[in-house]
Coordinates of C-alpha atoms (C1' of nucleotides) in Angstrom, one line a residue:
Chain A
M22 CA 30.1 15.2 2.4
N23 CA 28.6 14.6 5.8
A24 CA 28.3 18.5 7.1
L25 CA 25.3 16.6 9.0
A26 CA 26.6 16.8 12.2
A27 CA 25.5 13.9 15.5
G28 CA 23.9 16.7 17.4
Q29 CA 22.3 18.5 13.5
A30 CA 20.7 15.3 13.1
T31 CA 17.8 15.7 14.8
E32 CA 16.9 18.6 13.3
S33 CA 15.1 18.3 10.3
P34 CA 13.1 14.2 9.3
L35 CA 13.6 15.7 5.2
L36 CA 17.4 16.0 5.6
R37 CA 17.3 12.5 7.6
K38 CA 16.2 11.2 4.3
L39 CA 18.0 12.9 2.4
H40 CA 20.9 12.3 4.5
G41 CA 20.4 8.5 4.2
F42 CA 20.4 8.0 0.7
M43 CA 22.7 10.7 -1.4
G44 CA 24.7 12.4 1.9
T45 CA 24.5 16.1 3.0
S46 CA 26.9 18.7 1.2
A47 CA 27.2 22.0 3.6
A48 CA 25.3 23.6 0.1
D49 CA 22.3 21.1 1.0
V50 CA 21.5 21.8 4.1
R51 CA 21.6 25.4 3.6
A52 CA 19.1 25.0 0.6
L53 CA 17.1 22.2 2.5
Q54 CA 16.9 25.2 5.2
L55 CA 15.4 27.7 2.2
L56 CA 12.9 25.6 2.4
S57 CA 12.6 25.4 6.1
T58 CA 10.9 29.0 7.0
R59 CA 7.5 29.8 7.6
L60 CA 6.8 26.9 10.4
H61 CA 3.6 26.9 11.0
H62 CA 1.2 24.9 14.0
A63 CA -2.1 23.2 14.0
A64 CA -4.2 21.2 16.0
A65 CA -5.3 17.5 15.6
G66 CA -7.8 17.5 13.4
K67 CA -7.1 21.0 11.7
S68 CA -7.7 20.9 7.8
L69 CA -4.4 22.6 6.5
V70 CA -5.2 22.5 2.4
E71 CA -9.3 21.9 1.8
Q72 CA -10.3 20.6 -1.1
G73 CA -11.5 22.8 -4.1
T74 CA -9.8 25.8 -2.5
A75 CA -6.8 27.2 -3.6
S76 CA -3.3 27.2 -2.0
R77 CA -0.2 27.8 -4.4
S78 CA 2.2 26.4 -1.8
A79 CA 3.8 23.0 -0.9
L80 CA 4.0 21.6 2.6
L81 CA 6.8 20.4 4.0
I82 CA 6.2 18.2 7.2
E83 CA 8.1 18.5 10.3
S84 CA 6.6 16.8 12.9
G85 CA 3.4 15.0 13.5
W86 CA 1.3 13.3 11.2
A87 CA -1.6 14.4 8.7
M88 CA -3.5 13.2 5.9
R89 CA -4.8 13.1 2.6
H90 CA -8.3 12.4 2.0
R91 CA -11.3 12.8 0.2
C92 CA -15.6 12.8 1.0
L93 CA -18.2 10.7 -1.3
S94 CA -21.3 12.5 -1.1
D95 CA -23.3 10.1 1.4
G96 CA -20.2 10.6 3.8
R97 CA -17.9 7.5 3.2
R98 CA -14.0 8.5 3.1
Q99 CA -11.5 7.6 0.9
I100 CA -7.8 8.3 3.0
M101 CA -5.5 8.7 -0.2
E102 CA -2.7 8.4 1.9
F103 CA -1.0 9.5 5.4
L104 CA 1.6 12.0 5.4
L105 CA 4.2 11.5 8.2
P106 CA 7.3 13.6 8.8
G107 CA 9.7 14.4 6.1
D108 CA 7.2 14.7 3.7
F109 CA 7.4 17.2 0.9
C110 CA 3.7 17.3 -0.1
D111 CA 1.7 18.8 -3.0
P112 CA 4.7 20.9 -4.9
S113 CA 1.8 20.3 -7.6
S114 CA -0.5 22.8 -6.3
F115 CA 1.5 24.8 -7.7
V116 CA 0.4 24.5 -11.0
T117 CA -3.0 24.0 -10.4
C118 CA -7.0 26.2 -9.2
S119 CA -8.0 23.7 -6.7
A120 CA -7.0 21.0 -4.7
D121 CA -9.4 17.9 -5.4
S122 CA -9.1 16.6 -1.6
T123 CA -8.5 18.1 1.9
I124 CA -5.2 17.5 4.0
A125 CA -5.9 17.2 7.3
A126 CA -3.6 17.1 10.7
I127 CA -4.4 13.9 12.6
T128 CA -2.0 14.9 15.3
P129 CA -0.1 18.2 16.3
M130 CA 2.1 19.3 13.7
T131 CA 4.4 21.4 13.0
Y132 CA 5.0 22.4 9.2
C133 CA 6.6 24.6 6.8
L134 CA 4.7 26.2 3.6
V135 CA 7.0 26.0 0.5
A136 CA 6.7 29.1 -1.4
P137 CA 7.2 28.3 -5.6
E138 CA 10.2 31.3 -5.5
S139 CA 12.0 29.2 -2.1
L140 CA 11.9 26.2 -4.2
L141 CA 13.2 27.9 -7.2
E142 CA 15.7 30.0 -5.3
A143 CA 17.1 26.3 -3.1
I144 CA 17.6 24.1 -6.0
T145 CA 19.2 26.8 -7.4
H146 CA 21.4 26.5 -4.8
S147 CA 21.8 22.8 -5.0
P148 CA 20.7 21.1 -7.8
R149 CA 21.3 17.6 -5.5
L150 CA 18.4 18.7 -3.7
G151 CA 15.9 18.7 -7.1
V152 CA 17.1 15.5 -8.1
F153 CA 16.4 14.0 -4.8
L154 CA 12.8 15.8 -4.6
W155 CA 11.9 15.0 -8.4
W156 CA 13.2 10.9 -6.6
L157 CA 11.0 11.7 -3.9
E158 CA 8.3 12.3 -5.7
S159 CA 8.1 9.6 -8.1
Q160 CA 8.8 6.9 -4.8
H161 CA 5.9 8.5 -3.6
A162 CA 3.0 8.1 -6.9
S163 CA 4.9 4.5 -7.1
M164 CA 3.9 4.0 -3.3
M165 CA 0.2 5.2 -4.7
R166 CA 0.6 2.8 -6.9
S167 CA 0.9 0.0 -4.3
H168 CA -1.9 1.4 -2.1
L169 CA -3.9 1.2 -5.1
S170 CA -3.4 -2.8 -5.6
A171 CA -3.3 -3.3 -2.1
V172 CA -7.3 -1.7 -2.4
G173 CA -7.7 -3.3 -5.6
R174 CA -7.2 -6.8 -5.5
M175 CA -5.8 -7.8 -1.6
S176 CA -7.9 -9.2 1.1
A177 CA -9.0 -7.5 4.2
R178 CA -5.3 -9.7 5.8
E179 CA -3.2 -8.2 3.1
R180 CA -4.2 -4.8 2.8
V181 CA -4.0 -4.3 6.6
A182 CA -1.0 -5.5 6.2
Y183 CA 0.5 -4.0 3.6
L184 CA -0.5 -0.5 5.8
I185 CA 0.7 -1.5 8.5
W186 CA 4.7 -2.0 6.4
E187 CA 4.0 0.5 4.0
L188 CA 3.4 3.0 7.0
T189 CA 6.5 1.5 9.6
R190 CA 8.7 1.3 6.2
R191 CA 8.3 5.3 5.5
L192 CA 8.9 6.1 9.8
D193 CA 12.6 3.9 9.2
L194 CA 13.4 7.0 6.9
V195 CA 13.1 9.1 10.0
L196 CA 14.1 7.5 12.7
P197 CA 17.1 7.4 13.9
V198 CA 17.3 4.0 14.6
P199 CA 14.4 1.3 13.5
P200 CA 12.6 1.1 16.8
A201 CA 11.6 -2.7 18.4
A202 CA 7.4 -0.7 18.2
Y203 CA 6.3 1.4 15.7
T204 CA 3.7 4.1 17.7
L205 CA 1.0 5.1 14.8
P206 CA -1.0 7.2 15.8
I207 CA -4.3 7.0 13.8
S208 CA -7.3 5.1 14.8
Q209 CA -8.8 1.5 13.3
E210 CA -11.1 4.3 11.2
M211 CA -8.8 5.8 9.4
M212 CA -7.1 2.5 8.9
A213 CA -10.9 1.3 7.3
D214 CA -11.8 4.4 5.1
G215 CA -7.1 4.2 4.0
T216 CA -7.8 0.3 2.6
G217 CA -11.7 0.1 1.8
L218 CA -12.8 -2.2 5.0
S219 CA -15.1 -1.5 8.4
V220 CA -14.6 -0.1 10.8
V221 CA -14.8 -3.9 12.6
H222 CA -13.8 -5.6 10.0
V223 CA -10.7 -3.9 10.8
S224 CA -10.3 -4.5 14.5
R225 CA -11.3 -8.0 13.6
T226 CA -8.8 -8.2 11.2
L227 CA -6.0 -6.9 13.3
A228 CA -6.9 -9.0 16.3
R229 CA -6.6 -11.7 14.0
L230 CA -2.5 -11.0 13.1
Q231 CA -2.1 -10.6 16.6
R232 CA -3.8 -14.2 16.9
E233 CA -1.1 -15.7 14.3
G234 CA 1.5 -14.3 15.8
V235 CA 2.0 -12.0 12.4
I236 CA 2.6 -7.9 14.6
H237 CA 1.9 -7.8 18.5
R238 CA -0.9 -4.6 19.2
H239 CA -1.7 -2.1 22.1
G240 CA -3.3 0.2 21.8
Q241 CA -1.8 2.9 18.4
T242 CA 1.9 1.1 19.4
Y243 CA 2.8 -1.5 16.8
Q244 CA 5.3 -4.5 17.1
I245 CA 6.2 -6.4 14.0
L246 CA 7.0 -10.3 15.2
S247 CA 7.5 -11.7 12.1
T248 CA 9.3 -9.8 9.0
V249 CA 8.6 -12.5 6.6
R250 CA 5.2 -12.9 7.4
L251 CA 4.0 -9.6 7.1
R252 CA 5.8 -8.9 3.6
A253 CA 4.3 -12.2 2.3
L254 CA 1.0 -11.2 3.0
A255 CA 1.5 -7.3 2.0
Q256 CA 2.1 -8.9 -1.6
I257 CA 6.4 -7.3 -1.3
E258 CA 9.1 -8.6 -3.5
S259 CA 11.3 -5.7 -3.0
D260 CA 13.0 -3.7 -0.7
W261 CA 11.4 -0.2 -0.6
P262 CA 12.0 2.5 -1.0
Q263 CA 14.8 1.9 -4.3
S264 CA 17.5 4.1 -3.9
L265 CA 18.2 6.8 -6.3
P266 CA 20.2 5.8 -9.8
A267 CA 23.7 6.7 -8.8
D268 CA 24.0 7.5 -12.6
V269 CA 21.8 10.1 -12.4
L270 CA 23.0 12.3 -10.4
T271 CA 26.1 12.1 -13.2
S272 CA 24.7 12.3 -16.0
M273 CA 23.0 16.0 -14.3
N274 CA 25.9 17.4 -14.2
V275 CA 25.0 17.6 -10.7
Chain B
M4 CA -0.7 31.6 -30.7
N5 CA -2.8 29.9 -33.3
A6 CA 0.0 28.4 -35.5
L7 CA -2.5 25.4 -35.4
A8 CA -4.0 24.6 -38.8
A9 CA -7.0 23.4 -39.4
G10 CA -5.1 20.2 -42.0
Q11 CA -2.3 19.8 -39.0
A12 CA -4.6 18.9 -36.2
T13 CA -4.1 16.0 -36.4
E14 CA -0.7 14.9 -35.7
S15 CA -0.6 14.6 -32.7
P16 CA -2.9 14.4 -29.9
L17 CA -0.7 15.6 -26.9
L18 CA -0.3 18.3 -29.5
R19 CA -3.6 18.7 -29.5
K20 CA -4.0 18.7 -25.4
L21 CA -1.8 21.3 -25.7
H22 CA -3.5 23.6 -28.0
G23 CA -7.2 22.9 -26.6
F24 CA -5.7 24.2 -22.8
M25 CA -3.1 26.8 -23.7
G26 CA -3.2 28.2 -27.2
T27 CA -0.2 26.5 -29.5
S28 CA 2.5 29.4 -31.2
A29 CA 5.0 27.9 -33.3
A30 CA 7.4 27.4 -30.3
D31 CA 5.8 25.4 -29.1
V32 CA 5.1 23.1 -32.0
R33 CA 9.1 22.9 -32.7
A34 CA 9.1 22.2 -29.1
L35 CA 6.7 19.2 -29.2
Q36 CA 8.3 17.9 -32.0
L37 CA 11.6 17.5 -30.2
L38 CA 9.5 15.4 -28.4
S39 CA 8.3 13.7 -31.1
T40 CA 11.3 11.9 -32.9
R41 CA 12.1 8.5 -32.5
L42 CA 8.1 6.6 -34.0
H43 CA 7.6 2.9 -32.5
H44 CA 5.3 0.9 -33.2
A45 CA 4.0 -2.3 -31.2
A46 CA 1.3 -5.0 -31.4
A47 CA -1.3 -5.2 -29.0
G48 CA -0.7 -7.2 -25.7
K49 CA 3.6 -6.4 -26.3
S50 CA 4.8 -4.6 -23.0
L51 CA 6.9 -1.6 -23.6
V52 CA 8.3 -1.9 -20.3
E53 CA 8.6 -4.9 -18.1
Q54 CA 8.1 -4.3 -14.3
G55 CA 11.8 -4.9 -12.6
T56 CA 13.8 -3.2 -15.7
A57 CA 14.8 0.0 -15.9
S58 CA 14.5 2.4 -19.4
R59 CA 15.7 5.7 -17.7
S60 CA 13.0 6.6 -20.7
A61 CA 9.6 8.7 -20.8
L62 CA 6.4 7.6 -23.0
L63 CA 4.6 9.9 -25.9
I64 CA 2.1 8.1 -27.1
E65 CA 0.8 8.7 -30.4
S66 CA -2.0 6.1 -31.4
G67 CA -3.6 3.7 -29.7
W68 CA -3.8 2.2 -26.2
A69 CA -2.0 0.8 -23.1
M70 CA -2.4 0.1 -19.7
R71 CA -0.6 0.0 -16.9
H72 CA -0.2 -2.9 -14.0
R73 CA 1.2 -5.2 -11.5
C74 CA 0.4 -8.8 -11.0
L75 CA 0.6 -10.4 -7.0
S76 CA 2.1 -13.6 -7.4
D77 CA -1.1 -15.8 -7.6
G78 CA -2.0 -13.8 -10.8
R79 CA -4.2 -11.6 -8.7
R80 CA -4.3 -8.4 -11.6
Q81 CA -4.4 -4.2 -11.2
I82 CA -4.6 -2.1 -13.4
M83 CA -3.4 1.3 -12.7
E84 CA -4.6 3.3 -15.2
F85 CA -5.7 3.0 -19.0
L86 CA -2.6 5.2 -21.0
L87 CA -4.4 6.6 -24.9
P88 CA -3.2 8.8 -27.0
G89 CA -1.8 12.0 -25.6
D90 CA -0.8 10.7 -22.0
F91 CA 3.2 11.3 -21.8
C92 CA 4.1 9.3 -19.6
D93 CA 6.5 8.0 -16.5
P94 CA 8.9 10.8 -16.6
S95 CA 9.8 9.7 -13.1
S96 CA 11.5 6.7 -14.6
F97 CA 14.8 9.5 -15.7
V98 CA 15.1 9.0 -12.0
T99 CA 14.2 5.9 -10.9
C100 CA 15.8 2.4 -11.2
S101 CA 13.8 0.1 -12.2
A102 CA 10.2 0.1 -12.8
D103 CA 7.5 -0.9 -10.4
S104 CA 4.8 -1.4 -12.8
T105 CA 4.4 -3.1 -16.1
I106 CA 3.0 -0.7 -19.1
A107 CA 1.5 -3.0 -22.1
A108 CA 0.1 -2.4 -25.0
I109 CA -3.8 -2.8 -25.5
T110 CA -3.9 -1.9 -29.6
P111 CA -1.7 -1.7 -31.6
M112 CA 0.7 1.4 -30.8
T113 CA 2.9 3.8 -32.1
Y114 CA 5.1 5.8 -29.4
C115 CA 7.8 8.0 -29.1
L116 CA 10.7 7.4 -26.7
V117 CA 11.3 10.5 -25.2
A118 CA 15.1 11.1 -23.8
P119 CA 15.4 13.1 -20.9
E120 CA 18.2 15.5 -22.9
S121 CA 15.0 15.7 -25.3
L122 CA 12.5 16.7 -22.3
L123 CA 14.9 19.3 -21.2
E124 CA 16.0 20.9 -24.5
A125 CA 12.4 20.9 -25.8
I126 CA 11.7 23.1 -22.2
T127 CA 14.7 25.1 -23.5
H128 CA 12.9 26.0 -26.1
S129 CA 9.2 26.5 -24.7
P130 CA 8.5 27.2 -21.1
R131 CA 5.8 27.2 -21.8
L132 CA 5.5 23.7 -22.6
G133 CA 7.1 22.3 -19.4
V134 CA 4.9 24.0 -17.4
F135 CA 2.0 22.1 -19.8
L136 CA 3.2 18.8 -19.3
W137 CA 4.3 19.5 -15.3
W138 CA 0.8 20.4 -15.5
L139 CA -1.1 17.5 -17.0
E140 CA 1.5 15.8 -14.7
S141 CA -0.5 17.1 -11.5
Q142 CA -3.7 16.2 -13.4
H143 CA -2.3 12.9 -13.7
A144 CA -1.8 12.5 -10.1
S145 CA -5.2 14.3 -9.5
M146 CA -7.1 11.5 -11.8
M147 CA -4.8 8.5 -10.1
R148 CA -6.4 9.6 -6.3
S149 CA -10.2 9.7 -7.6
H150 CA -9.3 6.0 -8.9
L151 CA -8.3 5.0 -5.9
S152 CA -11.5 6.8 -4.1
A153 CA -13.2 4.7 -6.5
V154 CA -11.8 1.6 -6.0
G155 CA -12.2 1.3 -2.8
R156 CA -14.9 3.5 -1.6
M157 CA -17.8 3.2 -4.0
S158 CA -19.9 0.1 -5.3
A159 CA -19.6 -2.1 -8.5
R160 CA -22.0 -0.5 -10.6
E161 CA -20.1 3.3 -8.9
R162 CA -16.8 2.2 -10.1
V163 CA -18.2 1.0 -14.0
A164 CA -20.0 4.7 -13.8
Y165 CA -16.5 5.9 -12.9
L166 CA -14.1 4.1 -15.5
I167 CA -17.1 5.0 -18.5
W168 CA -16.6 8.3 -17.7
E169 CA -12.6 9.0 -16.6
L170 CA -11.9 7.4 -20.1
T171 CA -14.5 9.6 -22.1
R172 CA -13.3 13.2 -20.8
R173 CA -9.9 11.7 -21.1
L174 CA -10.8 10.8 -25.5
D175 CA -12.5 14.1 -25.3
L176 CA -9.8 16.1 -24.8
V177 CA -7.4 14.9 -27.9
L178 CA -10.6 13.8 -30.4
P179 CA -11.4 16.4 -32.8
V180 CA -14.7 16.5 -32.0
P181 CA -16.4 14.5 -28.4
P182 CA -18.5 12.5 -30.7
A183 CA -22.0 10.2 -30.4
A184 CA -20.0 6.6 -28.9
Y185 CA -17.3 6.0 -27.5
T186 CA -14.7 3.5 -28.6
L187 CA -13.4 1.7 -25.6
P188 CA -10.9 -0.9 -26.8
I189 CA -10.7 -2.5 -24.1
S190 CA -11.7 -6.1 -22.4
Q191 CA -14.1 -6.6 -19.8
E192 CA -11.8 -8.5 -18.0
M193 CA -9.6 -5.3 -18.4
M194 CA -12.5 -3.7 -16.5
A195 CA -12.6 -5.7 -14.0
D196 CA -8.7 -5.6 -13.3
G197 CA -8.8 -2.0 -13.3
T198 CA -11.8 -1.4 -10.9
G199 CA -10.7 -4.1 -8.2
L200 CA -14.2 -6.3 -9.7
S201 CA -15.3 -9.7 -11.1
V202 CA -15.0 -10.4 -14.9
V203 CA -18.6 -11.2 -13.9
H204 CA -20.1 -8.7 -12.3
V205 CA -18.6 -6.4 -14.5
S206 CA -20.2 -7.8 -17.5
R207 CA -23.7 -7.5 -15.0
T208 CA -22.8 -4.1 -13.9
L209 CA -22.7 -3.2 -17.4
A210 CA -25.7 -5.3 -19.0
R211 CA -27.5 -2.8 -15.5
L212 CA -26.6 0.2 -16.3
Q213 CA -28.0 -0.1 -19.9
R214 CA -31.2 -2.0 -18.4
E215 CA -31.2 1.6 -16.8
G216 CA -30.5 3.7 -19.4
V217 CA -27.2 4.8 -17.8
I218 CA -25.5 3.9 -20.9
H219 CA -26.0 2.4 -24.4
R220 CA -23.5 -0.3 -25.6
H221 CA -22.8 -2.3 -28.2
G222 CA -19.3 -4.5 -28.1
Q223 CA -16.6 -2.0 -27.3
T224 CA -18.9 0.7 -28.7
Y225 CA -19.8 3.2 -25.3
Q226 CA -22.6 5.6 -25.9
I227 CA -23.1 8.2 -23.0
L228 CA -27.8 8.3 -22.7
S229 CA -27.8 9.9 -19.2
T230 CA -24.3 12.0 -18.6
V231 CA -26.1 13.8 -15.3
R232 CA -27.0 9.9 -13.7
L233 CA -23.5 9.0 -15.1
R234 CA -21.9 11.5 -13.7
A235 CA -24.0 11.6 -9.8
L236 CA -23.5 7.1 -10.1
A237 CA -19.4 8.3 -10.8
Q238 CA -19.6 10.6 -7.6
I239 CA -18.4 14.1 -10.0
E240 CA -19.4 16.7 -8.8
S241 CA -16.7 19.1 -10.4
D242 CA -16.0 19.2 -13.9
W243 CA -12.3 17.2 -14.9
P244 CA -10.0 18.6 -16.2
Q245 CA -9.7 21.6 -13.9
S246 CA -7.9 24.9 -16.3
L247 CA -4.9 26.0 -16.3
P248 CA -4.8 28.5 -13.7
A249 CA -3.8 31.6 -16.2
D250 CA -1.5 33.8 -13.2
V251 CA 0.9 30.7 -13.5
L252 CA 2.4 30.9 -16.8
T253 CA 2.9 34.7 -16.0
S254 CA 4.1 34.5 -12.8
M255 CA 6.9 32.1 -14.3
N256 CA 7.5 35.1 -16.8
V257 CA 6.5 32.2 -19.8
Chain C
dC30 C1' -20.7 11.2 37.4
dG31 C1' -22.3 11.1 32.7
dG32 C1' -20.9 11.9 28.1
dA33 C1' -18.3 11.4 23.6
dC34 C1' -14.9 8.3 22.0
dT35 C1' -12.8 4.3 20.4
dG36 C1' -12.3 -0.7 20.3
dT37 C1' -14.3 -5.6 20.8
dT38 C1' -17.6 -8.8 20.3
dG39 C1' -22.3 -11.7 18.4
dA40 C1' -25.6 -12.3 15.6
dT41 C1' -26.9 -11.1 10.0
dC42 C1' -26.9 -9.7 5.5
dA43 C1' -26.0 -8.8 1.3
dA44 C1' -22.7 -7.0 -2.3
dG45 C1' -20.4 -8.9 -5.3
dG46 C1' -16.5 -13.3 -6.2
dT47 C1' -16.6 -18.3 -7.7
dC48 C1' -17.9 -22.3 -10.7
dA49 C1' -19.8 -24.0 -14.7
dA50 C1' -22.3 -24.3 -18.9
dC51 C1' -23.4 -22.0 -22.9
dC52 C1' -23.3 -18.7 -26.9
dT53 C1' -21.7 -15.7 -30.3
dC54 C1' -17.6 -13.8 -32.8
dT55 C1' -13.8 -14.8 -35.2
dG56 C1' -10.0 -17.0 -37.5
dT57 C1' -7.7 -20.9 -39.4
dG58 C1' -6.5 -24.8 -41.4
dG59 C1' -8.1 -29.7 -43.3
Chain D
dC8 C1' -17.1 -24.8 -47.3
dC9 C1' -17.1 -26.8 -42.7
dA10 C1' -14.9 -28.3 -38.3
dC11 C1' -13.3 -26.7 -34.8
dA12 C1' -10.8 -23.5 -30.8
dG13 C1' -10.2 -20.1 -28.9
dA14 C1' -11.1 -15.8 -26.2
dG15 C1' -14.3 -13.2 -24.9
dG16 C1' -18.8 -11.8 -22.8
dT17 C1' -23.4 -14.3 -20.9
dT18 C1' -26.5 -16.2 -17.6
dG19 C1' -27.9 -18.8 -13.1
dA20 C1' -26.9 -21.4 -8.9
dC21 C1' -24.3 -21.0 -5.6
dC22 C1' -21.0 -19.4 -1.4
dT23 C1' -17.6 -16.4 0.8
dT24 C1' -16.0 -12.5 2.5
dG25 C1' -16.3 -7.9 4.3
dA26 C1' -20.5 -5.5 5.7
dT27 C1' -24.0 -3.8 8.5
dC28 C1' -26.2 -3.3 13.3
dA29 C1' -26.2 -3.7 17.9
dA30 C1' -24.7 -4.1 22.3
dC31 C1' -21.3 -3.6 25.7
dA32 C1' -16.4 -2.1 27.9
dG33 C1' -12.8 0.5 28.2
dT34 C1' -10.9 5.4 28.1
dC35 C1' -10.4 9.9 29.1
dC36 C1' -12.7 14.7 29.8
dG37 C1' -15.3 18.0 31.6

DNA sequence: CGGACTGTTGATCAAGGTCAACCTCTGTGG
DNA sequence: CCACAGAGGTTGACCTTGATCAACAGTCCG
């Protein structure tokens, strides 16, 4: 445990998550390094995975933001999720023929392509890492359900509040210390396509949240002035993410 | 291969899916039977999993329909998904503390509770079954993204079309032969909570689809009169589900 | 200096929500 | 056997949220 010295802490955002939830042994760090070979770069706007193509590798995001989206025939676009540093996305591409959505860089990015064999090898070296990744995946599914709830049943004000809350909480997991103000490198058009609203209405809604003193915004810098009211708007009752249940690790002999 | 005799075909809807996609060996059938111990019954309306509680077992639905939903503080409800016979749901409960949503029976049901150990044992006996279940899970995630797209960016008419299309396609996977008319045992209120619409508008929209000759409906019996127009409305370009890529099985030595 | 891109604001419009009345079943108890 | 209640569905009238259209402002680059 605690093979993570202060200086190394900035290395990998996924390692930071792992460390925050389960602590890290030297074996975990080594296993994680097995995933982090083959570092790639992408310019903002570039597609990492194109809808309809096969990829057969997972993505481990080291830095920068991306999004997963799908376009309808007439140009309407739904952003399914924003992908942040430390996200391990799309291991299910290992068992699918072709991607059902496009993943595109929002900012310049660095990321690793993880082959099935690398993942298998890493998990063999550190089963704890395997459990952790499985747990991450389950938290991800839970987040997608929250997103669906927001888009399906919440008002514009609530949806925007939810989005800000989700993104800032996710950033907390990979930032060394919760910042006073968060930089969310997404345009209002992306917010609109993520929440199912129009650009114009997102602008108005953000202005309203600011007028009401829930947030303060300047460009892409967001400051949460009232956590209580933001959470209430976003209909968040329990904290996220859940912690990893202790008995899972013991019961799996890892 | 083909250990499935005609008479056994009605036994398990999951077995039928497996057979349809990969064929079944005697080992697969036996492995699947390891999952199907402990048959439970539930009356319509009963909760199988309550939001906020721990369960630590997956559900294998043998017969009947269920839904996964979440309620907001003021009573608004979002149905995340409908669960049909042959669905293997919530293996991620193995690694989570408490459920983030409620699963409730819509009709009387029979289902099996699958413990982590049973799953592990079954997969050990038949790795092919493991790959199949993983692939099912990835198809499920893809379906959830389609659902999100529909709710976020499609009109009422398109959303209802999408729902009917999704449910009938899923039924096709577990029915012995595609029926002329599908019985969807869900009220219009559930359709509304699934699509993010109001009950009244679902009623009007169904009436319109019928008036336009896209579907014919009588109570909960739905007949698709124009597959082409339904698919166009639902913005379906590719078939669903995808088939399982052949090389996955070989590359995993199973 | 002139575009392109992003965001803001106002005016208008429409999709869909809400409310209410009513209808048809179906089951239930007198 | 009928009366009644309750659930689910349909229809009409009206209203609200958020979409659409358009003009304009700031910013970043070439």
